[in-house]
């Protein structure tokens, strides 16, 4: 029932919640493969509806001056019918009156910080087990979230930066330089990049392009 609510409280403590539980399973998987080549695809549902996160993350950003959503009064004038319709439904003001949209954004940031905490534990585990230097780690996402930008919530078939500019972090000690880059890549490129990095021949039909040279400098 919380899936369609604007946001909700999460009574489950962080050590038992789904994000921590999935990272616990990931560490167990690593421990079972310390002597074997492996690939681990770890999919975390959050940050995602239902918008809810356990403490201390639920109130982590309560005192932060949260930026308001991006919106221009006339920005729908030249947009397709489907997009105008989503805005005209006005779920934004119906579900998030007053400052509720800022509460949503604070909860969303808390969901992200919860993932950051657990991701740090996984990286520390790779270091402790001595596997970090021989493990390529990629952290990314499939899409962003409006969180009120352009008077929309969640996602949609529109090409705004809020949806398309996703996080991407890659780590391989001794192989990747510590740097940031504005090179444009897409998630479809990750598969051929990994094959390139470990010197495997691509199977037929792969549509992405390797960006291994960007990572290695």
Coordinates of N, CA and C in Angstrom, one line a residue:
X1 N 0.8 -1.2 0.0 CA 0.0 0.0 0.0 C 0.8 1.3 0.0
X2 N 2.1 1.2 0.4 CA 2.9 2.4 0.5 C 3.4 2.8 -0.9
X3 N 3.3 1.9 -1.9 CA 3.8 2.2 -3.3 C 3.2 3.5 -3.9
X4 N 1.9 3.7 -3.7 CA 1.3 4.9 -4.3 C 1.1 6.0 -3.3
X5 N 1.7 6.0 -2.1 CA 1.6 7.1 -1.2 C 2.7 8.1 -1.5
X6 N 2.5 9.4 -1.2 CA 3.5 10.4 -1.5 C 4.8 10.1 -0.8
X7 N 4.8 9.7 0.4 CA 5.9 9.1 1.2 C 5.4 8.4 2.4
X8 N 6.2 7.6 3.1 CA 5.7 6.9 4.2 C 6.9 6.7 5.2
X9 N 6.5 6.3 6.5 CA 7.6 6.0 7.5 C 8.0 4.6 7.3
X10 N 9.3 4.3 7.6 CA 9.8 3.0 7.5 C 10.2 2.5 8.9
X11 N 9.5 1.6 9.5 CA 9.8 1.2 10.9 C 11.0 0.2 11.0
X12 N 11.4 -0.4 9.9 CA 12.4 -1.5 9.9 C 13.8 -0.8 10.2
X13 N 14.6 -1.3 11.2 CA 15.9 -0.7 11.4 C 16.9 -0.9 10.3
X14 N 17.9 -0.1 10.2 CA 18.8 -0.2 9.0 C 19.5 -1.5 8.9
X15 N 19.8 -2.2 10.0 CA 20.6 -3.4 9.8 C 19.7 -4.6 9.3
X16 N 18.4 -4.4 9.3 CA 17.5 -5.4 8.8 C 16.7 -5.0 7.6
X17 N 16.9 -3.8 7.1 CA 16.2 -3.3 6.0 C 16.7 -3.9 4.7
X18 N 15.9 -3.7 3.6 CA 16.2 -4.4 2.3 C 17.6 -4.0 1.8
X19 N 17.9 -2.7 1.9 CA 19.2 -2.3 1.3 C 20.4 -3.0 2.0
X20 N 20.4 -3.0 3.3 CA 21.4 -3.7 4.1 C 21.4 -5.2 3.9
X21 N 20.2 -5.7 3.8 CA 20.1 -7.2 3.6 C 20.7 -7.6 2.2
X22 N 20.5 -6.8 1.2 CA 21.1 -7.1 -0.1 C 22.6 -7.0 -0.1
X23 N 23.1 -6.0 0.6 CA 24.6 -5.8 0.7 C 25.2 -6.9 1.6
X24 N 24.5 -7.4 2.6 CA 24.9 -8.5 3.4 C 25.1 -9.8 2.5
X25 N 24.1 -10.0 1.6 CA 24.1 -11.1 0.7 C 25.3 -11.0 -0.3
X26 N 25.6 -9.7 -0.7 CA 26.7 -9.5 -1.6 C 28.0 -9.9 -0.9
X27 N 28.2 -9.5 0.3 CA 29.4 -9.8 1.1 C 29.6 -11.3 1.2
X28 N 28.4 -12.0 1.5 CA 28.5 -13.5 1.6 C 28.9 -14.1 0.2
X29 N 28.4 -13.5 -0.8 CA 28.7 -14.0 -2.2 C 30.2 -13.9 -2.4
X30 N 30.8 -12.7 -2.1 CA 32.2 -12.5 -2.2 C 33.0 -13.5 -1.4
X31 N 32.6 -13.7 -0.2 CA 33.3 -14.7 0.7 C 33.3 -16.1 0.1
X32 N 32.2 -16.4 -0.7 CA 32.2 -17.7 -1.3 C 33.0 -17.9 -2.6
X33 N 33.5 -16.7 -3.1 CA 34.2 -16.7 -4.3 C 35.6 -16.1 -4.2
X34 N 36.2 -16.2 -3.1 CA 37.5 -15.5 -2.9 C 38.6 -16.1 -3.8
X35 N 38.4 -17.4 -4.2 CA 39.4 -18.0 -5.1 C 39.0 -18.2 -6.5
X36 N 37.8 -17.7 -6.8 CA 37.2 -17.9 -8.2 C 37.0 -16.6 -8.9
X37 N 37.1 -16.6 -10.2 CA 36.6 -15.4 -11.0 C 35.1 -15.3 -10.8
X38 N 34.6 -14.1 -10.6 CA 33.1 -14.0 -10.5 C 32.6 -12.7 -11.0
X39 N 31.3 -12.6 -11.3 CA 30.7 -11.4 -11.6 C 29.5 -11.3 -10.6
X40 N 29.3 -10.2 -10.0 CA 28.2 -10.0 -9.1 C 27.4 -8.7 -9.5
X41 N 26.2 -9.0 -9.9 CA 25.3 -7.9 -10.3 C 24.4 -7.6 -9.1
X42 N 24.6 -6.5 -8.4 CA 23.9 -6.2 -7.2 C 22.9 -5.1 -7.4
X43 N 21.6 -5.4 -7.5 CA 20.6 -4.4 -7.9 C 19.9 -3.9 -6.6
X44 N 20.0 -2.6 -6.3 CA 19.4 -2.1 -5.1 C 18.1 -1.4 -5.6
X45 N 16.9 -1.7 -5.0 CA 15.7 -1.1 -5.5 C 15.7 0.4 -5.3
X46 N 16.2 0.9 -4.1 CA 16.1 2.3 -3.8 C 17.2 3.1 -4.5
X47 N 17.1 4.4 -4.7 CA 16.0 5.2 -4.3 C 14.9 5.1 -5.3
X48 N 13.7 4.8 -4.8 CA 12.6 4.3 -5.7 C 11.3 4.4 -4.9
X49 N 10.2 4.6 -5.5 CA 8.9 4.4 -4.8 C 8.9 2.9 -4.2
X50 N 8.3 2.7 -3.0 CA 7.7 3.7 -2.2 C 8.8 4.6 -1.5
X51 N 8.5 5.9 -1.4 CA 9.5 6.8 -0.9 C 9.5 6.7 0.7
X52 N 10.4 5.9 1.2 CA 10.5 5.7 2.6 C 11.9 5.1 2.9
X53 N 12.4 5.5 4.1 CA 13.7 5.1 4.5 C 13.7 5.1 6.0
X54 N 14.5 4.2 6.5 CA 14.6 4.0 8.0 C 15.5 5.1 8.6
X55 N 15.4 5.3 9.9 CA 16.3 6.2 10.6 C 17.6 5.5 10.7
X56 N 18.7 6.3 10.8 CA 18.8 7.7 10.9 C 18.7 8.5 9.6
X57 N 18.5 7.8 8.5 CA 18.5 8.4 7.2 C 17.2 9.2 6.9
X58 N 16.1 8.8 7.5 CA 14.8 9.5 7.3 C 14.9 11.0 7.7
X59 N 15.7 11.3 8.8 CA 15.7 12.6 9.2 C 17.1 13.3 9.0
X60 N 18.0 12.6 8.3 CA 19.4 13.0 8.1 C 19.4 14.4 7.4
X61 N 18.5 14.8 6.6 CA 18.6 16.0 5.8 C 17.5 17.0 6.3
X62 N 16.9 16.8 7.5 CA 15.9 17.7 7.9 C 16.3 19.1 8.1
X63 N 17.6 19.3 8.5 CA 18.1 20.6 8.8 C 18.8 21.3 7.6
X64 N 18.8 20.5 6.4 CA 19.5 21.0 5.2 C 18.6 22.0 4.5
X65 N 19.1 23.1 4.0 CA 18.4 24.0 3.1 C 18.2 23.3 1.8
X66 N 17.1 22.7 1.6 CA 16.8 21.8 0.4 C 16.5 22.7 -0.8
X67 N 17.2 22.6 -2.0 CA 16.8 23.3 -3.1 C 15.4 23.0 -3.6
X68 N 14.7 24.0 -4.1 CA 13.3 23.8 -4.6 C 13.4 23.1 -6.0
X69 N 12.3 22.4 -6.4 CA 12.3 21.8 -7.7 C 12.4 22.9 -8.8
X70 N 12.9 22.5 -10.0 CA 13.1 23.3 -11.1 C 11.8 23.4 -11.9
X71 N 11.3 24.7 -12.2 CA 10.1 24.8 -12.9 C 10.0 26.2 -13.4
X72 N 9.6 26.3 -14.7 CA 9.3 27.6 -15.3 C 7.8 27.6 -15.7
X73 N 7.1 28.7 -15.4 CA 5.6 28.6 -15.6 C 5.2 28.3 -17.1
X74 N 6.0 28.7 -18.1 CA 5.6 28.5 -19.4 C 6.4 27.3 -20.1
X75 N 7.0 26.5 -19.3 CA 7.9 25.5 -20.0 C 7.2 24.4 -20.7
X76 N 5.9 24.2 -20.4 CA 5.1 23.2 -21.1 C 4.5 23.7 -22.4
X77 N 4.7 24.9 -22.7 CA 4.0 25.5 -23.9 C 4.4 24.8 -25.2
X78 N 5.6 24.3 -25.3 CA 6.1 23.7 -26.6 C 6.4 22.2 -26.4
X79 N 5.8 21.6 -25.4 CA 6.0 20.2 -25.1 C 4.9 19.3 -25.8
X80 N 5.3 18.1 -26.0 CA 4.3 17.1 -26.6 C 3.1 16.9 -25.7
X81 N 2.0 16.5 -26.3 CA 0.7 16.3 -25.6 C 0.9 15.4 -24.4
X82 N 1.6 14.3 -24.6 CA 1.7 13.3 -23.5 C 2.4 13.9 -22.3
X83 N 3.4 14.8 -22.5 CA 4.1 15.4 -21.4 C 3.2 16.5 -20.7
X84 N 2.5 17.3 -21.5 CA 1.7 18.3 -21.0 C 0.6 17.6 -20.1
X85 N 0.1 16.5 -20.6 CA -1.0 15.8 -19.9 C -0.5 15.4 -18.5
X86 N 0.7 14.9 -18.3 CA 1.2 14.4 -17.0 C 1.3 15.6 -16.1
X87 N 1.7 16.8 -16.6 CA 1.7 18.0 -15.7 C 0.3 18.5 -15.4
X88 N -0.6 18.4 -16.4 CA -2.0 18.8 -16.1 C -2.7 17.9 -15.1
X89 N -2.3 16.7 -15.1 CA -2.9 15.8 -14.0 C -2.6 16.4 -12.6
X90 N -1.5 17.1 -12.5 CA -1.1 17.8 -11.3 C -1.0 16.9 -10.1
X91 N -0.5 15.8 -10.2 CA -0.2 14.9 -9.1 C 0.8 15.6 -8.1
X92 N 1.6 16.5 -8.7 CA 2.6 17.2 -7.9 C 1.9 18.0 -6.8
X93 N 1.0 18.9 -7.1 CA 0.4 19.7 -6.1 C -0.6 18.9 -5.3
X94 N -1.2 17.9 -5.9 CA -2.2 17.1 -5.1 C -1.6 16.3 -4.0
X95 N -0.4 15.6 -4.3 CA 0.2 14.8 -3.4 C 1.3 15.5 -2.5
X96 N 1.7 16.7 -3.0 CA 2.8 17.3 -2.3 C 2.5 18.8 -2.1
X97 N 1.4 19.1 -1.3 CA 1.1 20.5 -1.1 C 2.1 21.2 -0.2
X98 N 2.2 22.5 -0.3 CA 3.1 23.2 0.5 C 4.6 22.8 0.4
X99 N 5.2 22.5 1.6 CA 6.6 22.1 1.6 C 6.8 20.6 1.5
X100 N 5.7 19.8 1.3 CA 5.8 18.4 1.3 C 6.8 17.9 0.2
X101 N 6.9 18.6 -0.9 CA 7.8 18.2 -2.0 C 9.3 18.3 -1.4
X102 N 9.6 19.2 -0.5 CA 10.9 19.3 0.1 C 11.1 18.1 1.0
X103 N 10.1 17.7 1.7 CA 10.2 16.5 2.5 C 10.5 15.2 1.6
X104 N 9.8 15.1 0.5 CA 10.1 14.0 -0.4 C 11.6 14.1 -0.8
X105 N 12.1 15.2 -1.2 CA 13.5 15.3 -1.6 C 14.4 15.0 -0.5
X106 N 14.1 15.3 0.7 CA 14.9 14.9 1.9 C 14.9 13.4 2.1
X107 N 13.8 12.8 2.0 CA 13.7 11.3 2.1 C 14.5 10.7 1.0
X108 N 14.4 11.2 -0.2 CA 15.1 10.6 -1.4 C 16.6 10.7 -1.1
X109 N 17.1 11.8 -0.6 CA 18.5 12.0 -0.3 C 18.9 11.0 0.8
X110 N 18.0 10.8 1.7 CA 18.3 9.8 2.8 C 18.4 8.4 2.3
X111 N 17.6 8.0 1.3 CA 17.7 6.7 0.6 C 19.0 6.6 0.0
X112 N 19.5 7.6 -0.7 CA 20.8 7.6 -1.4 C 21.9 7.4 -0.4
X113 N 21.8 8.1 0.8 CA 22.9 8.0 1.8 C 22.9 6.7 2.4
X114 N 21.8 6.0 2.6 CA 21.7 4.7 3.1 C 22.5 3.7 2.2
X115 N 22.3 3.9 0.9 CA 23.0 3.1 -0.1 C 24.5 3.4 0.0
X116 N 24.9 4.7 0.1 CA 26.3 5.0 0.2 C 27.0 4.3 1.4
X117 N 26.3 4.3 2.5 CA 26.8 3.7 3.7 C 27.1 2.2 3.5
X118 N 26.1 1.5 2.9 CA 26.3 0.1 2.7 C 27.3 -0.2 1.6
X119 N 27.3 0.7 0.6 CA 28.4 0.5 -0.5 C 29.8 0.6 0.1
X120 N 29.9 1.5 1.0 CA 31.2 1.7 1.7 C 31.6 0.4 2.5
X121 N 30.6 -0.2 3.1 CA 30.9 -1.4 3.8 C 31.4 -2.5 2.9
X122 N 30.8 -2.6 1.7 CA 31.2 -3.6 0.7 C 32.6 -3.4 0.2
X123 N 32.9 -2.1 -0.1 CA 34.3 -1.8 -0.5 C 35.3 -2.1 0.6
X124 N 34.9 -1.8 1.8 CA 35.8 -2.1 2.9 C 36.0 -3.6 3.0
X125 N 35.0 -4.4 2.7 CA 35.1 -5.8 2.8 C 36.0 -6.4 1.7
X126 N 35.9 -5.8 0.5 CA 36.9 -6.2 -0.5 C 38.3 -5.9 -0.1
X127 N 38.5 -4.7 0.5 CA 39.9 -4.4 1.0 C 40.3 -5.4 2.1
X128 N 39.4 -5.7 3.0 CA 39.8 -6.6 4.1 C 40.1 -8.0 3.6
X129 N 39.4 -8.5 2.6 CA 39.7 -9.8 2.1 C 40.8 -9.8 1.1
X130 N 41.4 -8.7 0.8 CA 42.5 -8.6 -0.2 C 42.1 -8.7 -1.6
X131 N 40.8 -8.6 -1.9 CA 40.3 -8.8 -3.2 C 40.1 -7.5 -4.0
X132 N 40.3 -6.3 -3.4 CA 40.0 -5.0 -4.0 C 40.9 -4.8 -5.2
X133 N 42.2 -5.2 -5.2 CA 43.1 -4.9 -6.3 C 42.8 -5.7 -7.5
X134 N 42.0 -6.8 -7.3 CA 41.7 -7.7 -8.5 C 40.2 -7.7 -8.8
X135 N 39.5 -6.6 -8.4 CA 38.1 -6.6 -8.6 C 37.7 -5.2 -9.2
X136 N 37.1 -5.3 -10.4 CA 36.5 -4.1 -11.0 C 35.2 -3.8 -10.4
X137 N 35.0 -2.6 -9.8 CA 33.7 -2.2 -9.2 C 33.1 -1.1 -10.0
X138 N 31.9 -1.2 -10.5 CA 31.2 -0.2 -11.2 C 29.9 0.1 -10.4
X139 N 29.7 1.4 -10.1 CA 28.4 1.8 -9.4 C 27.7 2.8 -10.4
X140 N 26.5 2.4 -10.7 CA 25.7 3.3 -11.6 C 24.2 3.1 -11.3
X141 N 23.4 3.7 -12.1 CA 21.9 3.6 -12.0 C 21.3 3.6 -13.3
X142 N 20.0 3.2 -13.4 CA 19.3 3.1 -14.7 C 18.7 4.4 -15.1
X143 N 18.2 5.2 -14.1 CA 17.6 6.5 -14.4 C 17.5 7.3 -13.1
X144 N 17.2 8.6 -13.3 CA 17.1 9.5 -12.2 C 15.6 9.6 -11.8
X145 N 15.3 10.7 -11.1 CA 13.9 10.9 -10.6 C 13.6 12.4 -10.6
X146 N 12.4 12.8 -11.0 CA 12.1 14.2 -11.0 C 12.2 14.9 -9.7
X147 N 11.6 14.2 -8.7 CA 11.5 14.8 -7.3 C 10.9 16.2 -7.4
X148 N 9.9 16.4 -8.3 CA 9.2 17.7 -8.4 C 9.7 18.6 -9.5
X149 N 10.9 18.3 -10.0 CA 11.3 19.1 -11.2 C 10.3 19.0 -12.3
X150 N 10.1 20.2 -12.9 CA 9.2 20.3 -14.1 C 7.7 19.8 -13.7
X151 N 7.4 19.9 -12.4 CA 6.1 19.6 -11.9 C 5.8 18.1 -12.2
X152 N 6.8 17.2 -12.1 CA 6.6 15.8 -12.3 C 7.3 15.0 -11.1
X153 N 6.8 13.8 -10.9 CA 7.3 13.0 -9.9 C 7.7 11.7 -10.5
X154 N 8.7 11.0 -9.9 CA 9.2 9.7 -10.4 C 9.9 9.8 -11.8
X155 N 9.4 9.2 -12.8 CA 10.1 9.2 -14.1 C 9.1 9.3 -15.2
X156 N 9.6 9.4 -16.5 CA 8.7 9.5 -17.6 C 9.5 9.5 -18.9
X157 N 8.8 9.5 -20.0 CA 9.4 9.4 -21.4 C 9.9 10.7 -21.8
X158 N 10.6 11.5 -21.0 CA 11.1 12.8 -21.3 C 12.6 12.9 -21.0
X159 N 13.3 13.6 -21.8 CA 14.8 13.6 -21.8 C 15.3 14.8 -21.0
X160 N 15.0 14.9 -19.7 CA 15.5 15.9 -18.8 C 16.7 15.4 -18.1
X161 N 17.6 16.3 -17.7 CA 18.8 15.9 -17.0 C 18.5 15.1 -15.7
X162 N 17.4 15.5 -15.0 CA 17.1 14.8 -13.8 C 16.9 13.3 -14.0
X163 N 16.5 12.9 -15.2 CA 16.4 11.5 -15.5 C 17.6 10.8 -16.1
X164 N 18.3 11.6 -17.0 CA 19.3 11.0 -17.8 C 20.7 11.1 -17.3
X165 N 21.0 12.0 -16.3 CA 22.3 12.2 -15.8 C 22.5 11.4 -14.6
X166 N 22.9 10.1 -14.8 CA 22.9 9.1 -13.7 C 24.3 9.0 -13.1
X167 N 24.4 8.6 -11.9 CA 25.8 8.4 -11.3 C 26.5 7.3 -12.0
X168 N 27.8 7.5 -12.1 CA 28.7 6.5 -12.6 C 30.1 6.6 -12.0
X169 N 30.5 5.6 -11.2 CA 31.8 5.5 -10.6 C 32.4 4.1 -10.9
X170 N 33.6 4.1 -11.3 CA 34.3 2.9 -11.6 C 35.6 2.9 -10.8
X171 N 35.9 1.7 -10.2 CA 37.1 1.6 -9.4 C 37.8 0.2 -9.8
X172 N 39.2 0.4 -9.9 CA 40.0 -0.8 -10.1 C 41.4 -0.4 -9.7
X173 N 41.8 -0.5 -8.5 CA 43.1 0.0 -8.0 C 44.2 -0.5 -8.8
X174 N 45.1 0.5 -9.2 CA 46.3 0.2 -10.0 C 46.0 0.2 -11.5
X175 N 44.8 0.3 -11.9 CA 44.4 0.3 -13.3 C 43.7 1.6 -13.7
X176 N 42.8 2.1 -12.9 CA 42.0 3.3 -13.2 C 42.6 4.5 -12.5
X177 N 42.9 5.6 -13.2 CA 43.3 6.8 -12.6 C 42.2 7.4 -11.8
X178 N 42.6 8.1 -10.7 CA 41.6 8.9 -9.9 C 41.3 10.2 -10.6
X179 N 40.1 10.3 -11.3 CA 39.8 11.5 -12.0 C 38.3 11.5 -12.3
X180 N 37.8 12.7 -12.7 CA 36.5 12.8 -13.2 C 36.6 13.1 -14.7
X181 N 35.5 12.8 -15.4 CA 35.5 13.1 -16.9 C 34.1 13.5 -17.3
X182 N 34.0 14.3 -18.4 CA 32.8 14.7 -19.0 C 32.5 13.8 -20.2
X183 N 33.2 12.7 -20.4 CA 32.9 11.9 -21.6 C 31.5 11.3 -21.5
X184 N 30.8 11.3 -22.6 CA 29.5 10.8 -22.6 C 29.4 9.3 -22.9
X185 N 28.8 8.6 -21.9 CA 28.7 7.1 -22.1 C 27.2 6.8 -21.8
X186 N 26.9 5.5 -22.1 CA 25.5 5.0 -21.7 C 25.7 3.7 -21.1
X187 N 24.7 3.2 -20.4 CA 24.8 2.0 -19.7 C 24.9 0.8 -20.6
X188 N 24.5 0.9 -21.9 CA 24.7 -0.1 -22.8 C 26.1 -0.4 -23.1
X189 N 27.0 0.6 -22.8 CA 28.4 0.5 -23.1 C 29.2 -0.3 -22.0
X190 N 28.5 -0.6 -20.8 CA 29.3 -1.2 -19.7 C 29.7 -2.6 -20.1
X191 N 28.8 -3.4 -20.7 CA 29.2 -4.8 -21.1 C 30.4 -4.9 -22.0
X192 N 30.4 -4.2 -23.1 CA 31.6 -4.3 -23.9 C 32.9 -3.7 -23.2
X193 N 32.7 -2.7 -22.3 CA 33.8 -2.2 -21.6 C 34.5 -3.2 -20.7
X194 N 33.6 -4.0 -20.0 CA 34.2 -5.0 -19.1 C 34.9 -6.1 -19.9
X195 N 34.3 -6.5 -21.0 CA 35.0 -7.5 -21.9 C 36.3 -7.0 -22.4
X196 N 36.4 -5.7 -22.7 CA 37.6 -5.1 -23.2 C 38.7 -5.1 -22.0
X197 N 38.2 -4.7 -20.8 CA 39.2 -4.6 -19.7 C 39.8 -6.0 -19.3
X198 N 39.0 -7.1 -19.4 CA 39.6 -8.4 -19.1 C 39.9 -9.2 -20.3
X199 N 40.0 -8.5 -21.5 CA 40.5 -9.1 -22.7 C 39.7 -10.4 -23.1
X200 N 38.4 -10.2 -23.2 CA 37.5 -11.3 -23.7 C 36.9 -10.8 -25.0
X201 N 36.7 -11.7 -25.9 CA 36.1 -11.4 -27.2 C 34.6 -11.2 -27.0
X202 N 34.1 -10.1 -27.6 CA 32.6 -9.9 -27.5 C 31.8 -10.9 -28.3
X203 N 30.7 -11.3 -27.8 CA 29.8 -12.1 -28.6 C 29.1 -11.3 -29.7
X204 N 28.6 -11.9 -30.7 CA 27.9 -11.1 -31.7 C 26.7 -10.4 -31.2
X205 N 26.3 -9.2 -31.8 CA 25.1 -8.6 -31.5 C 25.2 -7.5 -30.4
X206 N 26.4 -7.3 -29.8 CA 26.5 -6.3 -28.8 C 26.5 -4.9 -29.4
X207 N 25.7 -4.1 -28.9 CA 25.4 -2.7 -29.5 C 26.3 -1.6 -28.9
X208 N 26.7 -1.8 -27.7 CA 27.4 -0.8 -27.0 C 28.9 -0.7 -27.5
X209 N 29.6 0.4 -27.0 CA 31.0 0.6 -27.4 C 31.8 0.7 -26.1
X210 N 33.0 0.1 -26.2 CA 33.9 0.1 -25.0 C 34.4 1.5 -24.7
X211 N 34.4 1.9 -23.4 CA 35.0 3.2 -23.0 C 36.1 2.9 -22.0
X212 N 36.8 1.7 -22.2 CA 37.9 1.3 -21.4 C 39.0 2.3 -21.4
X213 N 39.3 2.9 -22.6 CA 40.4 3.8 -22.7 C 40.1 5.1 -21.8
X214 N 38.9 5.4 -21.6 CA 38.5 6.6 -20.8 C 38.9 6.2 -19.3
X215 N 38.6 5.0 -18.9 CA 38.9 4.6 -17.5 C 40.4 4.5 -17.2
X216 N 41.1 3.9 -18.2 CA 42.5 3.7 -18.0 C 43.4 4.9 -18.4
X217 N 42.8 6.0 -18.9 CA 43.5 7.2 -19.1 C 44.1 7.3 -20.6

